[in-house]
PDB file of C-alpha atoms and ligand atoms in Angstrom:
ATOM      1  CA  UNK J   1     -27.875 -29.454  -3.448  1.00 56.00           C
ATOM      2  CA  UNK J   2     -26.726 -31.428  -0.453  1.00 61.00           C
ATOM      3  CA  UNK J   3     -22.765 -31.881  -0.328  1.00 73.00           C
ATOM      4  CA  UNK J   4     -21.610 -34.461  -2.561  1.00 73.00           C
ATOM      5  CA  UNK J   5     -20.075 -37.505  -0.796  1.00 70.00           C
ATOM      6  CA  UNK J   6     -17.723 -39.775  -2.882  1.00 66.00           C
ATOM      7  CA  UNK J   7     -19.024 -43.098  -1.806  1.00 68.00           C
ATOM      8  CA  UNK J   8     -16.983 -45.824  -2.576  1.00 74.00           C
ATOM      9  CA  UNK J   9     -18.715 -46.875  -5.846  1.00 87.00           C
ATOM     10  CA  UNK J  10     -18.879 -50.602  -6.140  1.00 91.00           C
ATOM     11  CA  UNK J  11     -19.607 -52.165  -9.516  1.00 94.00           C
ATOM     12  CA  UNK J  12     -18.987 -56.011  -8.783  1.00 92.00           C
ATOM     13  CA  UNK J  13     -22.356 -56.344  -9.432  1.00 95.00           C
ATOM     14  CA  UNK J  14     -22.211 -54.013 -12.838  1.00 96.00           C
ATOM     15  CA  UNK J  15     -26.412 -53.982 -13.000  1.00 96.00           C
ATOM     16  CA  UNK J  16     -26.499 -52.989  -9.347  1.00 96.00           C
ATOM     17  CA  UNK J  17     -23.807 -50.295  -9.431  1.00 96.00           C
ATOM     18  CA  UNK J  18     -25.636 -48.745 -12.312  1.00 97.00           C
ATOM     19  CA  UNK J  19     -28.908 -48.818 -10.576  1.00 96.00           C
ATOM     20  CA  UNK J  20     -26.998 -47.109  -7.312  1.00 95.00           C
ATOM     21  CA  UNK J  21     -25.240 -44.696  -9.917  1.00 97.00           C
ATOM     22  CA  UNK J  22     -28.780 -43.490 -11.237  1.00 97.00           C
ATOM     23  CA  UNK J  23     -30.484 -42.886  -7.879  1.00 96.00           C
ATOM     24  CA  UNK J  24     -27.346 -40.571  -7.324  1.00 96.00           C
ATOM     25  CA  UNK J  25     -27.451 -38.768 -10.572  1.00 97.00           C
ATOM     26  CA  UNK J  26     -31.348 -38.374  -9.854  1.00 97.00           C
ATOM     27  CA  UNK J  27     -30.325 -36.570  -6.693  1.00 96.00           C
ATOM     28  CA  UNK J  28     -27.981 -34.460  -7.823  1.00 96.00           C
ATOM     29  CA  UNK J  29     -29.777 -33.144 -11.128  1.00 97.00           C
ATOM     30  CA  UNK J  30     -33.114 -33.094  -8.669  1.00 97.00           C
ATOM     31  CA  UNK J  31     -34.647 -29.255  -9.036  1.00 96.00           C
ATOM     32  CA  UNK J  32     -32.278 -28.092 -11.685  1.00 98.00           C
ATOM     33  CA  UNK J  33     -32.605 -27.654 -15.008  1.00 98.00           C
ATOM     34  CA  UNK J  34     -29.959 -25.790 -16.700  1.00 98.00           C
ATOM     35  CA  UNK J  35     -28.604 -27.794 -19.216  1.00 98.00           C
ATOM     36  CA  UNK J  36     -24.546 -26.583 -18.372  1.00 98.00           C
ATOM     37  CA  UNK J  37     -24.927 -27.345 -14.826  1.00 98.00           C
ATOM     38  CA  UNK J  38     -26.372 -30.648 -15.207  1.00 98.00           C
ATOM     39  CA  UNK J  39     -23.971 -31.735 -17.960  1.00 98.00           C
ATOM     40  CA  UNK J  40     -21.117 -30.503 -15.721  1.00 98.00           C
ATOM     41  CA  UNK J  41     -22.236 -32.489 -12.660  1.00 98.00           C
ATOM     42  CA  UNK J  42     -23.321 -35.620 -14.646  1.00 98.00           C
ATOM     43  CA  UNK J  43     -20.004 -35.656 -16.368  1.00 98.00           C
ATOM     44  CA  UNK J  44     -18.064 -35.299 -12.810  1.00 98.00           C
ATOM     45  CA  UNK J  45     -20.173 -38.193 -11.325  1.00 97.00           C
ATOM     46  CA  UNK J  46     -19.593 -40.574 -13.982  1.00 98.00           C
ATOM     47  CA  UNK J  47     -15.862 -40.010 -13.891  1.00 98.00           C
ATOM     48  CA  UNK J  48     -15.625 -40.124 -10.225  1.00 96.00           C
ATOM     49  CA  UNK J  49     -17.775 -43.024 -10.016  1.00 96.00           C
ATOM     50  CA  UNK J  50     -16.933 -45.262 -13.135  1.00 97.00           C
ATOM     51  CA  UNK J  51     -13.551 -47.429 -13.147  1.00 96.00           C
ATOM     52  CA  UNK J  52     -11.152 -47.041 -15.786  1.00 97.00           C
ATOM     53  CA  UNK J  53     -12.048 -43.803 -17.652  1.00 98.00           C
ATOM     54  CA  UNK J  54      -9.493 -41.484 -19.083  1.00 98.00           C
ATOM     55  CA  UNK J  55     -12.844 -39.008 -20.504  1.00 98.00           C
ATOM     56  CA  UNK J  56     -16.254 -38.592 -19.634  1.00 98.00           C
ATOM     57  CA  UNK J  57     -18.359 -35.845 -21.177  1.00 98.00           C
ATOM     58  CA  UNK J  58     -20.739 -34.289 -23.755  1.00 98.00           C
ATOM     59  CA  UNK J  59     -20.896 -33.041 -27.164  1.00 98.00           C
ATOM     60  CA  UNK J  60     -23.786 -30.795 -28.265  1.00 98.00           C
ATOM     61  CA  UNK J  61     -25.596 -30.617 -31.322  1.00 98.00           C
ATOM     62  CA  UNK J  62     -24.928 -27.351 -32.341  1.00 96.00           C
ATOM     63  CA  UNK J  63     -25.420 -25.542 -35.786  1.00 95.00           C
ATOM     64  CA  UNK J  64     -25.647 -29.034 -37.748  1.00 96.00           C
ATOM     65  CA  UNK J  65     -22.239 -30.081 -35.953  1.00 97.00           C
ATOM     66  CA  UNK J  66     -21.330 -32.061 -32.414  1.00 98.00           C
ATOM     67  CA  UNK J  67     -19.768 -29.465 -30.243  1.00 98.00           C
ATOM     68  CA  UNK J  68     -17.672 -30.414 -27.059  1.00 98.00           C
ATOM     69  CA  UNK J  69     -19.565 -29.553 -23.717  1.00 98.00           C
ATOM     70  CA  UNK J  70     -18.586 -30.401 -20.049  1.00 98.00           C
ATOM     71  CA  UNK J  71     -16.221 -33.387 -19.647  1.00 98.00           C
ATOM     72  CA  UNK J  72     -13.675 -34.430 -17.334  1.00 98.00           C
ATOM     73  CA  UNK J  73     -10.531 -35.695 -18.497  1.00 98.00           C
ATOM     74  CA  UNK J  74      -8.010 -34.122 -20.945  1.00 97.00           C
ATOM     75  CA  UNK J  75      -8.678 -31.394 -23.438  1.00 97.00           C
ATOM     76  CA  UNK J  76     -10.607 -32.615 -26.554  1.00 96.00           C
ATOM     77  CA  UNK J  77     -11.063 -31.583 -29.938  1.00 95.00           C
ATOM     78  CA  UNK J  78     -13.993 -29.580 -29.908  1.00 97.00           C
ATOM     79  CA  UNK J  79     -15.881 -29.959 -33.425  1.00 98.00           C
ATOM     80  CA  UNK J  80     -17.256 -33.378 -34.803  1.00 98.00           C
ATOM     81  CA  UNK J  81     -19.197 -33.646 -38.028  1.00 98.00           C
ATOM     82  CA  UNK J  82     -21.927 -35.877 -37.948  1.00 98.00           C
ATOM     83  CA  UNK J  83     -20.923 -39.412 -39.573  1.00 97.00           C
ATOM     84  CA  UNK J  84     -17.078 -38.983 -38.246  1.00 97.00           C
ATOM     85  CA  UNK J  85     -15.372 -40.840 -35.711  1.00 97.00           C
ATOM     86  CA  UNK J  86     -16.997 -42.671 -32.761  1.00 98.00           C
ATOM     87  CA  UNK J  87     -19.053 -39.963 -31.399  1.00 98.00           C
ATOM     88  CA  UNK J  88     -20.548 -38.534 -34.918  1.00 98.00           C
ATOM     89  CA  UNK J  89     -21.202 -42.064 -35.788  1.00 98.00           C
ATOM     90  CA  UNK J  90     -23.130 -42.914 -32.842  1.00 98.00           C
ATOM     91  CA  UNK J  91     -25.069 -39.193 -33.531  1.00 98.00           C
ATOM     92  CA  UNK J  92     -25.960 -40.180 -37.267  1.00 98.00           C
ATOM     93  CA  UNK J  93     -27.314 -43.548 -36.174  1.00 97.00           C
ATOM     94  CA  UNK J  94     -28.862 -42.461 -33.436  1.00 98.00           C
ATOM     95  CA  UNK J  95     -27.680 -45.937 -31.537  1.00 97.00           C
ATOM     96  CA  UNK J  96     -25.283 -46.667 -28.980  1.00 98.00           C
ATOM     97  CA  UNK J  97     -21.789 -47.520 -30.264  1.00 98.00           C
ATOM     98  CA  UNK J  98     -19.109 -49.614 -28.178  1.00 98.00           C
ATOM     99  CA  UNK J  99     -15.708 -49.498 -29.576  1.00 98.00           C
ATOM    100  CA  UNK J 100     -13.771 -52.472 -27.790  1.00 98.00           C
ATOM    101  CA  UNK J 101     -10.265 -51.336 -29.594  1.00 98.00           C
ATOM    102  CA  UNK J 102     -10.707 -47.550 -31.116  1.00 98.00           C
ATOM    103  CA  UNK J 103      -7.351 -48.172 -32.934  1.00 96.00           C
ATOM    104  CA  UNK J 104      -9.254 -50.712 -35.316  1.00 97.00           C
ATOM    105  CA  UNK J 105     -12.316 -48.266 -35.795  1.00 96.00           C
ATOM    106  CA  UNK J 106     -12.005 -46.143 -38.993  1.00 91.00           C
ATOM    107  CA  UNK J 107     -12.201 -42.980 -38.976  1.00 92.00           C
ATOM    108  CA  UNK J 108     -11.556 -42.933 -34.987  1.00 94.00           C
ATOM    109  CA  UNK J 109     -10.857 -39.609 -33.608  1.00 95.00           C
ATOM    110  CA  UNK J 110      -7.597 -39.646 -31.302  1.00 94.00           C
ATOM    111  CA  UNK J 111      -8.120 -36.835 -28.524  1.00 89.00           C
ATOM    112  CA  UNK J 112      -6.229 -38.303 -25.963  1.00 91.00           C
ATOM    113  CA  UNK J 113      -3.842 -41.178 -26.792  1.00 93.00           C
ATOM    114  CA  UNK J 114      -4.640 -42.844 -23.890  1.00 96.00           C
ATOM    115  CA  UNK J 115      -7.989 -43.741 -24.712  1.00 96.00           C
ATOM    116  CA  UNK J 116      -8.001 -47.715 -26.120  1.00 98.00           C
ATOM    117  CA  UNK J 117     -11.739 -48.440 -25.916  1.00 98.00           C
ATOM    118  CA  UNK J 118     -14.747 -45.810 -25.737  1.00 98.00           C
ATOM    119  CA  UNK J 119     -18.577 -46.202 -25.656  1.00 98.00           C
ATOM    120  CA  UNK J 120     -21.060 -43.450 -27.224  1.00 98.00           C
ATOM    121  CA  UNK J 121     -24.749 -42.766 -25.979  1.00 98.00           C
ATOM    122  CA  UNK J 122     -26.691 -40.398 -28.299  1.00 98.00           C
ATOM    123  CA  UNK J 123     -28.699 -37.856 -26.309  1.00 98.00           C
ATOM    124  CA  UNK J 124     -32.269 -37.868 -27.366  1.00 96.00           C
ATOM    125  CA  UNK J 125     -34.911 -35.448 -26.689  1.00 93.00           C
ATOM    126  CA  UNK J 126     -38.518 -36.088 -27.808  1.00 90.00           C
ATOM    127  CA  UNK J 127     -37.023 -38.204 -30.751  1.00 88.00           C
ATOM    128  CA  UNK J 128     -34.402 -35.310 -31.580  1.00 94.00           C
ATOM    129  CA  UNK J 129     -30.568 -35.271 -31.579  1.00 97.00           C
ATOM    130  CA  UNK J 130     -29.306 -33.290 -29.209  1.00 97.00           C
ATOM    131  CA  UNK J 131     -25.809 -34.273 -28.810  1.00 98.00           C
ATOM    132  CA  UNK J 132     -23.943 -37.665 -27.461  1.00 98.00           C
ATOM    133  CA  UNK J 133     -22.364 -38.870 -23.794  1.00 98.00           C
ATOM    134  CA  UNK J 134     -19.067 -40.333 -24.364  1.00 98.00           C
ATOM    135  CA  UNK J 135     -16.843 -42.243 -22.285  1.00 98.00           C
ATOM    136  CA  UNK J 136     -13.068 -43.187 -22.922  1.00 98.00           C
ATOM    137  CA  UNK J 137     -11.116 -45.950 -21.185  1.00 98.00           C
ATOM    138  CA  UNK J 138      -7.503 -46.701 -21.168  1.00 98.00           C
ATOM    139  CA  UNK J 139      -8.129 -50.110 -20.988  1.00 98.00           C
ATOM    140  CA  UNK J 140      -9.196 -52.334 -24.216  1.00 98.00           C
ATOM    141  CA  UNK J 141     -13.059 -53.831 -24.146  1.00 98.00           C
ATOM    142  CA  UNK J 142     -13.845 -51.834 -20.967  1.00 98.00           C
ATOM    143  CA  UNK J 143     -17.405 -51.110 -21.711  1.00 98.00           C
ATOM    144  CA  UNK J 144     -20.101 -54.153 -22.417  1.00 98.00           C
ATOM    145  CA  UNK J 145     -23.621 -54.164 -22.997  1.00 98.00           C
ATOM    146  CA  UNK J 146     -24.646 -53.848 -19.441  1.00 98.00           C
ATOM    147  CA  UNK J 147     -22.431 -50.641 -19.289  1.00 98.00           C
ATOM    148  CA  UNK J 148     -24.440 -49.272 -22.497  1.00 98.00           C
ATOM    149  CA  UNK J 149     -27.817 -49.981 -20.861  1.00 98.00           C
ATOM    150  CA  UNK J 150     -26.447 -48.465 -16.984  1.00 98.00           C
ATOM    151  CA  UNK J 151     -25.350 -45.001 -19.418  1.00 98.00           C
ATOM    152  CA  UNK J 152     -28.499 -45.371 -22.001  1.00 98.00           C
ATOM    153  CA  UNK J 153     -30.699 -44.652 -18.377  1.00 98.00           C
ATOM    154  CA  UNK J 154     -28.035 -42.308 -17.291  1.00 98.00           C
ATOM    155  CA  UNK J 155     -28.251 -40.247 -20.390  1.00 98.00           C
ATOM    156  CA  UNK J 156     -32.037 -40.322 -20.614  1.00 98.00           C
ATOM    157  CA  UNK J 157     -32.299 -38.871 -16.614  1.00 98.00           C
ATOM    158  CA  UNK J 158     -29.505 -35.999 -17.693  1.00 98.00           C
ATOM    159  CA  UNK J 159     -31.979 -35.590 -20.435  1.00 98.00           C
ATOM    160  CA  UNK J 160     -35.189 -35.596 -19.076  1.00 98.00           C
ATOM    161  CA  UNK J 161     -34.035 -33.200 -16.075  1.00 98.00           C
ATOM    162  CA  UNK J 162     -32.294 -30.808 -18.505  1.00 98.00           C
ATOM    163  CA  UNK J 163     -33.582 -27.742 -20.740  1.00 97.00           C
ATOM    164  CA  UNK J 164     -31.395 -29.040 -23.796  1.00 96.00           C
ATOM    165  CA  UNK J 165     -33.493 -26.477 -25.992  1.00 92.00           C
ATOM    166  CA  UNK J 166     -31.423 -23.698 -24.004  1.00 93.00           C
ATOM    167  CA  UNK J 167     -28.115 -24.614 -25.853  1.00 91.00           C
ATOM    168  CA  UNK J 168     -29.499 -24.473 -29.469  1.00 79.00           C
TER     169      UNK J 168
HETATM  170  N1  SME Q   1     -12.905 -40.425 -29.728  1.00 92.23           N
HETATM  171  C1  SME Q   1     -14.240 -40.021 -30.319  1.00 92.23           C
HETATM  172  C2  SME Q   1     -13.888 -38.455 -30.217  1.00 92.23           C
HETATM  173  C3  SME Q   1     -14.152 -37.533 -28.588  1.00 92.23           C
HETATM  174  S1  SME Q   1     -12.886 -38.330 -27.712  1.00 92.23           S
HETATM  175  O1  SME Q   1     -12.930 -39.212 -27.413  1.00 92.23           O
HETATM  176  C4  SME Q   1     -13.295 -36.969 -26.169  1.00 92.23           C
HETATM  177  C5  SME Q   1     -14.609 -40.034 -31.553  1.00 92.23           C
HETATM  178  O2  SME Q   1     -14.011 -40.604 -32.536  1.00 92.23           O
HETATM  179  O3  SME Q   1     -15.291 -39.569 -31.937  1.00 92.23           O
END
């Protein structure tokens, strides 16, 4: 890999910002398929690039529950059952979940008390659930539909580049 230069990331035009981020992620993952390495670099890129985050990272489906993977932010809860919390709900429904106020989400699991809003994108590899990508913000209503679509694209790039079956 070439040296990562933390360029100033511009999200004034959010869609354009996500397009640039997708190109950067493609470059970062090119030629590497190790799922831990790719998850670590993806989490680091997102945490560095996106404004107003206090947590960005992965939970992977292992033994029927979500287990924390590489992330940036404060230490997090390790295991989340499917259907529990924002992560477990998005995973069970296989749908991206935007939560504008985590305190209003029944069953939200508070790992970092600073989190006010959250978005969770399920990771689907050949239609099988492999885990989730989770982002938390200290700002209420930080994530909208443009973030959701942008993050889904980034999650897809990560899934395509990585041999997730190595995690089972
Ligand atoms: N808040 C999540 C738990 C994971 S942390 O945010 C890192 C949830 O309710 O599933």
